Amino acid sequence: MIERLSRRIGFMVAIQCVVLALSWPGAAHACDRPIRFEAIEIPNRDEPALRGGVWHPAAMPGDTRLPLVVISHGGGGSYDGHEDTATALACAGFVVAAVSHAGDTYQDESRVLELWRRPEQLSRLITFMLADWPMHDRIDAARIGAFGFSNGGFTSLVAVGGVPALAPTQAYFDAYPQHDLC
């Protein structure tokens, strides 16, 4: 799945532009179509299932394939932390899925610094949406975008092929070893 995402960087940028336009102060938020929400559980290997949510237009004609946007929350958040953005995107005709990253939620921050786990969890969400979600046949697998904020931004960028350059942070860690991020 990550390989597929890495080929979709342009689509991700387009999604971010749509998100910006929909969230800009003064933007119209009236939705002319009913939106559905459903809670989901995503298999997570030998760990407990990941919790998530899906927002989508309630009426999806049989031959319509909609683009998918996956959302990754910031550290200490949850899948519903960007509910307003997810609703606006679903209102605009997207299927939107978000995941609560295990060990990095408001309920459990035990693995918040294990950032490498997050892109894999986002990939599991995409796999679930394309194969196991009851309406997976309504998703256009060629149009998948990612949205994230803070740790979720990191997650989205790595998921589409970004390679973090963490070496420059070593000077900060050396200067402030007592900081919780070090």
CSV table of N, CA and C in Angstrom, one decimal, residues 71-173:
chain,number,residue,atom,x,y,z
A,71,ILE,N,-6.8,10.0,7.1
A,71,ILE,CA,-6.4,11.0,8.0
A,71,ILE,C,-5.6,10.4,9.2
A,72,SER,N,-4.5,11.0,9.5
A,72,SER,CA,-3.7,10.6,10.6
A,72,SER,C,-3.6,11.8,11.6
A,73,HIS,N,-4.1,11.5,12.8
A,73,HIS,CA,-4.1,12.6,13.9
A,73,HIS,C,-2.8,12.9,14.4
A,74,GLY,N,-2.7,14.0,15.2
A,74,GLY,CA,-1.5,14.4,15.9
A,74,GLY,C,-1.3,13.6,17.1
A,75,GLY,N,-0.1,13.7,17.7
A,75,GLY,CA,0.2,13.0,19.0
A,75,GLY,C,-0.8,13.2,20.0
A,76,GLY,N,-1.2,12.1,20.7
A,76,GLY,CA,-2.2,12.2,21.8
A,76,GLY,C,-3.6,12.5,21.3
A,77,GLY,N,-3.9,12.3,20.0
A,77,GLY,CA,-5.2,12.6,19.5
A,77,GLY,C,-6.0,11.3,19.3
A,78,SER,N,-6.9,11.3,18.4
A,78,SER,CA,-7.8,10.2,18.1
A,78,SER,C,-8.3,10.3,16.7
A,79,TYR,N,-8.9,9.3,16.2
A,79,TYR,CA,-9.5,9.3,14.8
A,79,TYR,C,-10.5,10.4,14.6
A,80,ASP,N,-11.2,10.8,15.6
A,80,ASP,CA,-12.3,11.8,15.4
A,80,ASP,C,-11.8,13.2,15.7
A,81,GLY,N,-10.5,13.4,15.8
A,81,GLY,CA,-9.9,14.7,16.1
A,81,GLY,C,-10.1,15.7,14.9
A,82,HIS,N,-10.2,15.2,13.7
A,82,HIS,CA,-10.4,16.0,12.5
A,82,HIS,C,-11.8,15.7,11.9
A,83,GLU,N,-12.8,15.5,12.8
A,83,GLU,CA,-14.1,15.2,12.3
A,83,GLU,C,-14.7,16.3,11.4
A,84,ASP,N,-14.4,17.6,11.7
A,84,ASP,CA,-14.9,18.7,10.9
A,84,ASP,C,-14.3,18.6,9.4
A,85,THR,N,-13.0,18.3,9.3
A,85,THR,CA,-12.4,18.2,8.0
A,85,THR,C,-13.0,16.9,7.3
A,86,ALA,N,-13.1,15.8,8.0
A,86,ALA,CA,-13.6,14.6,7.4
A,86,ALA,C,-15.0,14.8,6.9
A,87,THR,N,-15.9,15.5,7.7
A,87,THR,CA,-17.2,15.8,7.2
A,87,THR,C,-17.3,16.7,6.0
A,88,ALA,N,-16.4,17.7,6.0
A,88,ALA,CA,-16.4,18.6,4.8
A,88,ALA,C,-15.9,17.9,3.6
A,89,LEU,N,-15.0,17.0,3.7
A,89,LEU,CA,-14.5,16.2,2.6
A,89,LEU,C,-15.6,15.2,2.1
A,90,ALA,N,-16.2,14.6,3.0
A,90,ALA,CA,-17.3,13.7,2.6
A,90,ALA,C,-18.4,14.4,2.0
A,91,CYS,N,-18.7,15.6,2.4
A,91,CYS,CA,-19.7,16.5,1.8
A,91,CYS,C,-19.3,16.8,0.4
A,92,ALA,N,-18.0,16.9,0.1
A,92,ALA,CA,-17.5,17.3,-1.2
A,92,ALA,C,-17.4,16.0,-2.1
A,93,GLY,N,-17.8,14.8,-1.6
A,93,GLY,CA,-17.8,13.7,-2.4
A,93,GLY,C,-16.6,12.7,-2.2
A,94,PHE,N,-15.9,12.8,-1.1
A,94,PHE,CA,-14.8,11.9,-0.8
A,94,PHE,C,-15.3,10.8,0.2
A,95,VAL,N,-14.6,9.7,0.2
A,95,VAL,CA,-14.7,8.7,1.3
A,95,VAL,C,-13.5,9.1,2.2
A,96,VAL,N,-13.8,9.2,3.5
A,96,VAL,CA,-12.7,9.7,4.4
A,96,VAL,C,-12.6,8.6,5.5
A,97,ALA,N,-11.4,8.2,5.8
A,97,ALA,CA,-11.2,7.2,6.8
A,97,ALA,C,-10.0,7.7,7.7
A,98,ALA,N,-10.2,7.6,9.0
A,98,ALA,CA,-9.2,8.0,10.0
A,98,ALA,C,-9.0,6.9,11.0
A,99,VAL,N,-7.7,6.8,11.5
A,99,VAL,CA,-7.4,5.8,12.4
A,99,VAL,C,-6.8,6.4,13.7
A,100,SER,N,-7.1,5.8,14.8
A,100,SER,CA,-6.4,6.1,16.1
A,100,SER,C,-5.2,5.3,16.2
A,101,HIS,N,-4.0,6.0,16.2
A,101,HIS,CA,-2.7,5.3,16.2
A,101,HIS,C,-2.5,4.7,17.6
A,102,ALA,N,-2.3,3.4,17.6
A,102,ALA,CA,-2.1,2.6,18.8
A,102,ALA,C,-0.9,3.1,19.6
A,103,GLY,N,-1.0,3.4,20.8
A,103,GLY,CA,0.1,3.9,21.7
A,103,GLY,C,0.4,5.4,21.5
A,104,ASP,N,-0.5,6.1,20.7
A,104,ASP,CA,-0.3,7.5,20.5
A,104,ASP,C,-1.6,8.2,20.4
A,105,THR,N,-2.5,8.0,21.5
A,105,THR,CA,-3.8,8.6,21.5
A,105,THR,C,-3.9,9.3,22.9
A,106,TYR,N,-5.0,10.0,23.0
A,106,TYR,CA,-5.3,10.7,24.3
A,106,TYR,C,-5.5,9.7,25.4
A,107,GLN,N,-5.8,8.5,25.1
A,107,GLN,CA,-6.0,7.5,26.1
A,107,GLN,C,-4.8,6.7,26.4
A,108,ASP,N,-3.8,6.7,25.5
A,108,ASP,CA,-2.6,5.9,25.7
A,108,ASP,C,-1.5,6.5,24.9
A,109,GLU,N,-0.5,7.1,25.6
A,109,GLU,CA,0.6,7.7,24.9
A,109,GLU,C,1.9,6.9,25.2
A,110,SER,N,1.7,5.6,25.4
A,110,SER,CA,2.8,4.7,25.8
A,110,SER,C,3.9,4.5,24.7
A,111,ARG,N,3.5,4.8,23.4
A,111,ARG,CA,4.4,4.6,22.3
A,111,ARG,C,4.5,5.8,21.4
A,112,VAL,N,4.2,7.0,22.0
A,112,VAL,CA,4.1,8.2,21.2
A,112,VAL,C,5.4,8.5,20.4
A,113,LEU,N,6.6,8.1,20.9
A,113,LEU,CA,7.8,8.4,20.3
A,113,LEU,C,8.2,7.3,19.2
A,114,GLU,N,7.4,6.3,19.1
A,114,GLU,CA,7.7,5.3,18.1
A,114,GLU,C,7.0,5.6,16.8
A,115,LEU,N,7.5,6.7,16.2
A,115,LEU,CA,6.8,7.2,15.0
A,115,LEU,C,6.8,6.3,13.8
A,116,TRP,N,7.8,5.4,13.8
A,116,TRP,CA,7.8,4.4,12.6
A,116,TRP,C,6.6,3.5,12.6
A,117,ARG,N,5.9,3.4,13.7
A,117,ARG,CA,4.7,2.5,13.7
A,117,ARG,C,3.5,3.1,13.0
A,118,ARG,N,3.5,4.5,12.9
A,118,ARG,CA,2.3,5.2,12.4
A,118,ARG,C,2.1,4.9,10.9
A,119,PRO,N,3.1,5.1,10.0
A,119,PRO,CA,2.8,4.9,8.6
A,119,PRO,C,2.3,3.4,8.3
A,120,GLU,N,2.8,2.5,9.1
A,120,GLU,CA,2.4,1.1,8.9
A,120,GLU,C,0.9,1.0,9.3
A,121,GLN,N,0.5,1.7,10.4
A,121,GLN,CA,-0.9,1.6,10.8
A,121,GLN,C,-1.8,2.3,9.7
A,122,LEU,N,-1.3,3.4,9.1
A,122,LEU,CA,-2.0,4.1,8.1
A,122,LEU,C,-2.2,3.2,6.9
A,123,SER,N,-1.2,2.4,6.6
A,123,SER,CA,-1.2,1.5,5.5
A,123,SER,C,-2.2,0.4,5.8
A,124,ARG,N,-2.3,0.0,7.0
A,124,ARG,CA,-3.4,-1.1,7.4
A,124,ARG,C,-4.8,-0.5,7.2
A,125,LEU,N,-4.9,0.8,7.5
A,125,LEU,CA,-6.2,1.4,7.3
A,125,LEU,C,-6.6,1.4,5.8
A,126,ILE,N,-5.6,1.8,4.9
A,126,ILE,CA,-5.9,1.8,3.5
A,126,ILE,C,-6.2,0.4,3.0
A,127,THR,N,-5.4,-0.6,3.4
A,127,THR,CA,-5.7,-2.0,3.0
A,127,THR,C,-7.1,-2.4,3.5
A,128,PHE,N,-7.5,-2.1,4.7
A,128,PHE,CA,-8.8,-2.4,5.2
A,128,PHE,C,-9.9,-1.7,4.3
A,129,MET,N,-9.7,-0.4,4.0
A,129,MET,CA,-10.7,0.3,3.2
A,129,MET,C,-10.8,-0.3,1.8
A,130,LEU,N,-9.7,-0.7,1.2
A,130,LEU,CA,-9.8,-1.2,-0.2
A,130,LEU,C,-10.2,-2.7,-0.3
A,131,ALA,N,-10.1,-3.4,0.8
A,131,ALA,CA,-10.4,-4.9,0.7
A,131,ALA,C,-11.5,-5.3,1.6
A,132,ASP,N,-11.6,-4.7,2.8
A,132,ASP,CA,-12.6,-5.3,3.8
A,132,ASP,C,-13.7,-4.4,4.2
A,133,TRP,N,-13.6,-3.1,3.9
A,133,TRP,CA,-14.7,-2.2,4.2
A,133,TRP,C,-15.9,-2.6,3.3
A,134,PRO,N,-17.1,-2.7,3.9
A,134,PRO,CA,-18.3,-3.2,3.2
A,134,PRO,C,-18.5,-2.5,1.8
A,135,MET,N,-18.2,-1.3,1.6
A,135,MET,CA,-18.4,-0.6,0.4
A,135,MET,C,-17.1,-0.3,-0.4
A,136,HIS,N,-16.1,-1.2,-0.2
A,136,HIS,CA,-14.8,-1.1,-0.8
A,136,HIS,C,-14.8,-0.9,-2.3
A,137,ASP,N,-15.8,-1.5,-2.9
A,137,ASP,CA,-15.9,-1.4,-4.4
A,137,ASP,C,-16.4,-0.1,-4.8
A,138,ARG,N,-16.7,0.8,-3.9
A,138,ARG,CA,-17.1,2.2,-4.3
A,138,ARG,C,-15.9,3.2,-4.2
A,139,ILE,N,-14.7,2.6,-3.8
A,139,ILE,CA,-13.5,3.5,-3.7
A,139,ILE,C,-12.7,3.4,-5.0
A,140,ASP,N,-12.2,4.5,-5.5
A,140,ASP,CA,-11.3,4.6,-6.6
A,140,ASP,C,-9.9,4.4,-6.1
A,141,ALA,N,-9.3,3.2,-6.2
A,141,ALA,CA,-8.0,2.9,-5.7
A,141,ALA,C,-6.9,3.7,-6.3
A,142,ALA,N,-7.2,4.3,-7.4
A,142,ALA,CA,-6.1,5.2,-8.1
A,142,ALA,C,-6.1,6.6,-7.6
A,143,ARG,N,-7.1,6.9,-6.7
A,143,ARG,CA,-7.1,8.3,-6.1
A,143,ARG,C,-7.2,8.2,-4.6
A,144,ILE,N,-6.1,8.1,-4.0
A,144,ILE,CA,-6.0,8.0,-2.5
A,144,ILE,C,-5.0,9.1,-2.1
A,145,GLY,N,-5.5,9.9,-1.1
A,145,GLY,CA,-4.8,11.0,-0.6
A,145,GLY,C,-4.6,10.8,0.9
A,146,ALA,N,-3.7,11.6,1.5
A,146,ALA,CA,-3.5,11.5,3.0
A,146,ALA,C,-3.4,12.9,3.5
A,147,PHE,N,-4.0,13.0,4.7
A,147,PHE,CA,-4.0,14.3,5.4
A,147,PHE,C,-3.5,14.0,6.9
A,148,GLY,N,-2.7,14.9,7.4
A,148,GLY,CA,-2.3,14.8,8.8
A,148,GLY,C,-1.8,16.1,9.3
A,149,PHE,N,-1.8,16.1,10.7
A,149,PHE,CA,-1.3,17.3,11.4
A,149,PHE,C,-0.4,16.9,12.5
A,150,SER,N,0.7,17.6,12.6
A,150,SER,CA,1.8,17.3,13.6
A,150,SER,C,2.3,15.9,13.4
A,151,ASN,N,2.2,15.0,14.3
A,151,ASN,CA,2.7,13.6,14.1
A,151,ASN,C,1.9,13.0,12.9
A,152,GLY,N,0.7,13.4,12.7
A,152,GLY,CA,-0.1,12.9,11.5
A,152,GLY,C,0.5,13.4,10.2
A,153,GLY,N,1.0,14.7,10.2
A,153,GLY,CA,1.7,15.2,9.0
A,153,GLY,C,2.9,14.4,8.7
A,154,PHE,N,3.7,14.1,9.7
A,154,PHE,CA,4.9,13.2,9.6
A,154,PHE,C,4.5,11.9,9.0
A,155,THR,N,3.4,11.3,9.6
A,155,THR,CA,2.9,10.0,9.1
A,155,THR,C,2.5,10.0,7.7
A,156,SER,N,1.8,11.0,7.3
A,156,SER,CA,1.3,11.2,5.9
A,156,SER,C,2.5,11.3,4.9
A,157,LEU,N,3.4,12.2,5.3
A,157,LEU,CA,4.6,12.4,4.4
A,157,LEU,C,5.4,11.1,4.2
A,158,VAL,N,5.6,10.4,5.3
A,158,VAL,CA,6.4,9.2,5.2
A,158,VAL,C,5.6,8.1,4.4
A,159,ALA,N,4.3,8.1,4.6
A,159,ALA,CA,3.5,7.1,3.9
A,159,ALA,C,3.5,7.3,2.4
A,160,VAL,N,3.7,8.5,1.9
A,160,VAL,CA,3.8,8.8,0.5
A,160,VAL,C,5.2,8.8,0.0
A,161,GLY,N,6.2,8.3,0.8
A,161,GLY,CA,7.5,8.2,0.3
A,161,GLY,C,8.6,9.1,0.9
A,162,GLY,N,8.2,10.1,1.7
A,162,GLY,CA,9.1,11.0,2.3
A,162,GLY,C,10.1,10.3,3.2
A,163,VAL,N,11.3,10.7,3.3
A,163,VAL,CA,12.4,10.2,4.1
A,163,VAL,C,12.8,11.2,5.1
A,164,PRO,N,12.5,11.0,6.4
A,164,PRO,CA,12.9,12.0,7.4
A,164,PRO,C,14.4,12.2,7.5
A,165,ALA,N,14.8,13.4,7.7
A,165,ALA,CA,16.2,13.7,8.0
A,165,ALA,C,16.3,14.1,9.5
A,166,LEU,N,16.5,13.1,10.3
A,166,LEU,CA,16.6,13.3,11.7
A,166,LEU,C,17.9,13.6,12.3
A,167,ALA,N,19.0,13.5,11.5
A,167,ALA,CA,20.3,13.8,12.0
A,167,ALA,C,20.5,15.2,12.5
A,168,PRO,N,19.9,16.2,11.8
A,168,PRO,CA,20.1,17.6,12.3
A,168,PRO,C,19.5,17.8,13.7
A,169,THR,N,18.6,16.9,14.2
A,169,THR,CA,18.0,17.1,15.5
A,169,THR,C,19.0,16.6,16.6
A,170,GLN,N,20.0,15.9,16.3
A,170,GLN,CA,21.0,15.4,17.3
A,170,GLN,C,21.6,16.6,18.1
A,171,ALA,N,21.8,17.7,17.5
A,171,ALA,CA,22.4,18.8,18.3
A,171,ALA,C,21.4,19.3,19.4
A,172,TYR,N,20.1,19.3,19.1
A,172,TYR,CA,19.1,19.6,20.1
A,172,TYR,C,19.1,18.6,21.2
A,173,PHE,N,19.1,17.3,20.8
A,173,PHE,CA,19.1,16.3,21.8
A,173,PHE,C,20.3,16.3,22.7
